[in-house]
Amino acid sequence: MKNFTSVEDINDLQSMIKKALEIKENPLAEPNKGKAKTIGLVFLNSSLRTRLSSQIAAQNLGLNVLILNASQEAWNLEFADGAVMNSGTVEHVKDAVEVLNQYCDIIAVRCFARMQNKEDDVNESILSQFLKYAKVPVISLESATRHPLQSFADCITITENWPFDRLTMNRKPKVVLTWAPHIKPIAHAVANSFAEWMQNMEVDLVIANPEGYDLDPKFVKNTPVFHDQNEALKDADFVYVKNWSSFEDYAAIPEVKGNWMLTQEKLKFTREAKVMHCLPVRRNVELSDEVMDSENSIIYQQAKNRIFSAQTVFSEILDELSS
Amino acid sequence: MKNFTSVEDINDLQSMIKKALEIKENPLAEPNKGKAKTIGLVFLNSSLRTRLSSQIAAQNLGLNVLILNASQEAWNLEFADGAVMNSGTVEHVKDAVEVLNQYCDIIAVRCFARMQNKEDDVNESILSQFLKYAKVPVISLESATRHPLQSFADCITITENWPFDRLTMNRKPKVVLTWAPHIKPIAHAVANSFAEWMQNMEVDLVIANPEGYDLDPKFVKNTPVFHDQNEALKDADFVYVKNWSSFEDYAAIPEVKGNWMLTQEKLKFTREAKVMHCLPVRRNVELSDEVMDSENSIIYQQAKNRIFSAQTVFSEILDELSS
Amino acid sequence: MKNFTSVEDINDLQSMIKKALEIKENPLAEPNKGKAKTIGLVFLNSSLRTRLSSQIAAQNLGLNVLILNASQEAWNLEFADGAVMNSGTVEHVKDAVEVLNQYCDIIAVRCFARMQNKEDDVNESILSQFLKYAKVPVISLESATRHPLQSFADCITITENWPFDRLTMNRKPKVVLTWAPHIKPIAHAVANSFAEWMQNMEVDLVIANPEGYDLDPKFVKNTPVFHDQNEALKDADFVYVKNWSSFEDYAAIPEVKGNWMLTQEKLKFTREAKVMHCLPVRRNVELSDEVMDSENSIIYQQAKNRIFSAQTVFSEILDELSS
């Protein structure tokens, strides 16, 4: 694995999941694997789970960790090639990345969609610059269109709840990715990425969202899309709850009719579905307290698996570096 | 020790102080005690001493340290159970703490009084949520009503200056906790906590503060309170200087007559008292430069003892975790 | 070496450079040299290279690292002795430094010029307070008038490109420190410091800047100053690009005639000079993309050498501490 920014960077998802589950069994099995190597964790945006789980994963492997809260601690970055930098930006991403090349064996970066210009976000105007200028492996800690470490943790979590060898279940689970209400425009990264990874899992994926909220067709592909949430939820084994803004009318939040918040009532349509969310979640807006705190929720399990998702990816990258 | 948020969590203060003094003699005696364990230091507020001394203490024990400046680096937390999160808060403390449960073996948190609502602060509206949802030990790095790691360091410092076996001093020292001027409303945590811990030490404690500034009776208990600072200072062996706002008229700062700033002149009433302060201190407002920089001050010794206060508590918690 | 704040703290620059080049060959040769010792990295200002290279250097030597973003994470510092602290500052630098004395074996601090009062900056009003109150060695991570770790890295980089024993070059290299355009008032530290260190190297240094931009004579000494950039660049072997504001009319930015941005066209006057810059650089303002991205640039090599500059200094300080 040279970089890790989407499911495309994985050769064999099932074997990656198996490796992650082995690491979860014994996270400290290779305490010197990253010895004398340095990972730089660069945050252009807020982070709790990604920040902490990446540090733990790196420490478990003996990697040195450098954390850079780029906006607060360093310099305001310019992303446009050829820019005449006579305004608010102080350092070009090209130069920042070249310096990180000198200092780090692995660069990990969080760079959310800026939600201002559709083309910029769709083209990953920030991550693409890191990839262009990096001479060491780049790991996405969530970019404009994808959150692959989250999606990989989601695959691990679904596998734990629906094992490959679960003989009693001679069918694929039904997984519903459902839109949920929010109060402001939210990026598409988690939803896109979840769709992309589920399409590589042995599951039946459907997407439910209000009209006007269809995801980028590039990520939806031939996944069935329902505009009626109740219909989509029918017989679901897993329900993944997430808000996103309009893709077509980029970053708009058109009015939605009906109540899309996931409630215990709605779960009755499902086969006692497991409920998932990447966190942070707005309680009683995206889903109800009763769902969040129910036995159905495997949301904290997802959060824990962020450690093993990251550790598996770091481990694969370290294998590549020493090969 | 399951949690550490007040003197109530200590079984035997004198033996804890002895342990701390042993650790101070040889801080690196147990470099692997915390091996493969992780402490999360969560800061909702500013910190210098607590931040650095906790890191040093954890490193001395071989603990992995995760630092989270929650407000700047992660998400704005909601503390009200049942809240419909359709406003400024992005993540519920319940979910943040559940994630920390997954990532850490010990959670330490700094959560100052917000000074807006008396009941909220008195009831520890933030710390209580951490305690409610944590499944791992919780250590207070200062909460709305207490600063126990500071108070424990204060006990260590007083003991160093008035040893248990100091035969020549066949009396208990007189300790005066005196209010000092400030320019804005300050929380009660350090003062409350100092009173609480001194009531468990072999000292004669008195409190001096202007009228209108009496501390919460729950913490004062039967400690004598003087509204005349000079009278209180008489024959003092230790003078602990600290500002706090009104408790009764919560967070108000009623006008004060006379000069309450501790000066060399006022120290003449004492038995060449040692002067203490938790820092940061506003020089020439709370106390004069001459007092701060005099031989009487043991303020930096207090600051140094923050390391051994924290290390003793972490060590006790680690004992509990491995038992 | 007791402190490291200017070239004056170095006994023998050439042997320091040789040591740095040895460390660069094998950065992990002394992984326990700093064991059980702690360096505090205190940032009063933004930092990317200094922040990361110092951490790497410290980790390479086995030092414990404490990082304090003083303004954001701790308290607003007062620098004036005798101040009555009844305004915006919360902790006096004297007290902060005394606490760092208790916690750290080495204090490193970044404290930029505040560009408000010439006398304050010239007298190093902040760094001088750290030096006054520190009882452990102090390392400057850039102060009001100097950036010695950068300058030392510059010396290492020039040596790599013009080796001491380069027999074919029986002459000293010509080094031009040239002013470059910017959009706002920039401090003199890097330029002053580069001049100061070059005056201790076997090079022919000249300075080029527009009229009104002459550096402090204390740093210029008898270095030739040109107000015609093209003339200065003639036959240069190294061109160091940097903006600074007026020293005489302190922090002003008088209008400049002509184009001072370094371009490929201007490099034609030189002997295919190597181009240097401390970063961050404003592309197409200070120098053109074509120069920045040309073979002539040794700017990223400079950035990498920041690690070995820091590690050499930390190593010397550790020698002093254990002697």
PDB file of C-alpha atoms in Angstrom, chain A residues 36 38 64-69 71-75 77 81-92 94-96 98-104 135, chain C residues 28 45-53 55-56 59-60 69 72-73 110 112 183-184 279-285 289 292-293 300-301 303-304 306-307:
ATOM      1  CA  ALA A  36      13.008   5.037  14.258  1.00  0.00           C
ATOM      2  CA  THR A  38       8.086   9.177  12.215  1.00  0.00           C
ATOM      3  CA  ASN A  64       7.288   8.547  16.634  1.00  0.00           C
ATOM      4  CA  VAL A  65       4.322  10.877  16.348  1.00  0.00           C
ATOM      5  CA  LEU A  66       4.405  14.544  15.363  1.00  0.00           C
ATOM      6  CA  ILE A  67       1.114  16.407  15.598  1.00  0.00           C
ATOM      7  CA  LEU A  68       0.593  19.648  13.720  1.00  0.00           C
ATOM      8  CA  ASN A  69      -2.582  21.668  14.165  1.00  0.00           C
ATOM      9  CA  SER A  71      -4.005  26.454  11.131  1.00  0.00           C
ATOM     10  CA  GLN A  72      -3.505  27.314  14.798  1.00  0.00           C
ATOM     11  CA  GLU A  73       0.129  26.345  15.331  1.00  0.00           C
ATOM     12  CA  ALA A  74       1.801  26.918  11.975  1.00  0.00           C
ATOM     13  CA  TRP A  75       0.933  29.036   8.927  1.00  0.00           C
ATOM     14  CA  LEU A  77      -1.625  27.503   3.688  1.00  0.00           C
ATOM     15  CA  ASP A  81      -0.396  26.439  -7.887  1.00  0.00           C
ATOM     16  CA  GLY A  82       1.157  29.543  -9.390  1.00  0.00           C
ATOM     17  CA  ALA A  83      -0.496  31.834  -6.849  1.00  0.00           C
ATOM     18  CA  VAL A  84       1.003  35.257  -6.312  1.00  0.00           C
ATOM     19  CA  MET A  85       0.990  35.081  -2.522  1.00  0.00           C
ATOM     20  CA  ASN A  86       0.309  38.719  -1.788  1.00  0.00           C
ATOM     21  CA  SER A  87      -2.716  38.130   0.436  1.00  0.00           C
ATOM     22  CA  GLY A  88      -3.723  36.090   3.497  1.00  0.00           C
ATOM     23  CA  THR A  89      -1.818  32.864   2.863  1.00  0.00           C
ATOM     24  CA  VAL A  90       1.686  32.580   4.277  1.00  0.00           C
ATOM     25  CA  GLU A  91       3.039  29.232   3.077  1.00  0.00           C
ATOM     26  CA  HIS A  92       2.346  27.212  -0.046  1.00  0.00           C
ATOM     27  CA  LYS A  94       3.980  22.565  -1.861  1.00  0.00           C
ATOM     28  CA  ASP A  95       6.601  23.916   0.505  1.00  0.00           C
ATOM     29  CA  ALA A  96       4.900  22.640   3.645  1.00  0.00           C
ATOM     30  CA  GLU A  98       8.254  19.238   0.924  1.00  0.00           C
ATOM     31  CA  VAL A  99       9.321  20.040   4.472  1.00  0.00           C
ATOM     32  CA  LEU A 100       7.152  17.222   5.822  1.00  0.00           C
ATOM     33  CA  ASN A 101       8.893  14.959   3.285  1.00  0.00           C
ATOM     34  CA  GLN A 102      12.174  15.854   4.978  1.00  0.00           C
ATOM     35  CA  TYR A 103      10.857  15.255   8.482  1.00  0.00           C
ATOM     36  CA  CYS A 104       8.431  12.316   8.242  1.00  0.00           C
ATOM     37  CA  LYS A 135       7.460  11.793  -1.561  1.00  0.00           C
TER      38      LYS A 135
ATOM     39  CA  LEU C  28      20.212   7.819  16.120  1.00  0.00           C
ATOM     40  CA  ASN C  45       4.300  32.363  18.112  1.00  0.00           C
ATOM     41  CA  SER C  46       3.502  30.122  15.159  1.00  0.00           C
ATOM     42  CA  SER C  47       5.969  27.501  14.029  1.00  0.00           C
ATOM     43  CA  LEU C  48       6.184  24.620  11.596  1.00  0.00           C
ATOM     44  CA  ARG C  49       9.852  23.770  10.945  1.00  0.00           C
ATOM     45  CA  THR C  50      11.112  24.807  14.358  1.00  0.00           C
ATOM     46  CA  ARG C  51       8.296  22.940  16.113  1.00  0.00           C
ATOM     47  CA  LEU C  52       8.780  19.690  14.221  1.00  0.00           C
ATOM     48  CA  SER C  53      12.566  19.697  13.819  1.00  0.00           C
ATOM     49  CA  GLN C  55      10.790  17.491  18.448  1.00  0.00           C
ATOM     50  CA  ILE C  56      12.608  15.147  16.082  1.00  0.00           C
ATOM     51  CA  GLN C  59      13.425  12.372  20.257  1.00  0.00           C
ATOM     52  CA  ASN C  60      16.609  11.301  18.462  1.00  0.00           C
ATOM     53  CA  ASN C  69       1.648  26.817  23.049  1.00  0.00           C
ATOM     54  CA  GLN C  72      -3.463  29.435  23.466  1.00  0.00           C
ATOM     55  CA  GLU C  73      -2.974  26.730  26.090  1.00  0.00           C
ATOM     56  CA  ARG C 110      10.148  31.185  20.499  1.00  0.00           C
ATOM     57  CA  PHE C 112       9.132  36.981  17.943  1.00  0.00           C
ATOM     58  CA  ILE C 183       3.105  42.661   1.909  1.00  0.00           C
ATOM     59  CA  LYS C 184       3.561  43.567   5.554  1.00  0.00           C
ATOM     60  CA  LEU C 279      10.643  29.428   4.901  1.00  0.00           C
ATOM     61  CA  PRO C 280       7.753  30.097   4.994  1.00  0.00           C
ATOM     62  CA  VAL C 281       8.098  31.946   1.690  1.00  0.00           C
ATOM     63  CA  ARG C 282       5.509  33.949  -0.214  1.00  0.00           C
ATOM     64  CA  ARG C 283       5.872  32.555  -3.723  1.00  0.00           C
ATOM     65  CA  ASN C 284       5.866  35.010  -6.602  1.00  0.00           C
ATOM     66  CA  VAL C 285       6.286  37.854  -4.115  1.00  0.00           C
ATOM     67  CA  ASP C 289       8.024  29.871  -8.668  1.00  0.00           C
ATOM     68  CA  MET C 292      11.836  28.235  -5.935  1.00  0.00           C
ATOM     69  CA  ASP C 293      11.388  25.079  -7.974  1.00  0.00           C
ATOM     70  CA  TYR C 300      14.416  22.177   1.416  1.00  0.00           C
ATOM     71  CA  GLN C 301      17.929  21.025   2.256  1.00  0.00           C
ATOM     72  CA  ALA C 303      14.769  22.892   6.168  1.00  0.00           C
ATOM     73  CA  LYS C 304      16.029  19.356   6.667  1.00  0.00           C
ATOM     74  CA  ARG C 306      17.069  22.311  10.969  1.00  0.00           C
ATOM     75  CA  ILE C 307      16.889  18.856  12.578  1.00  0.00           C
TER      76      ILE C 307
END
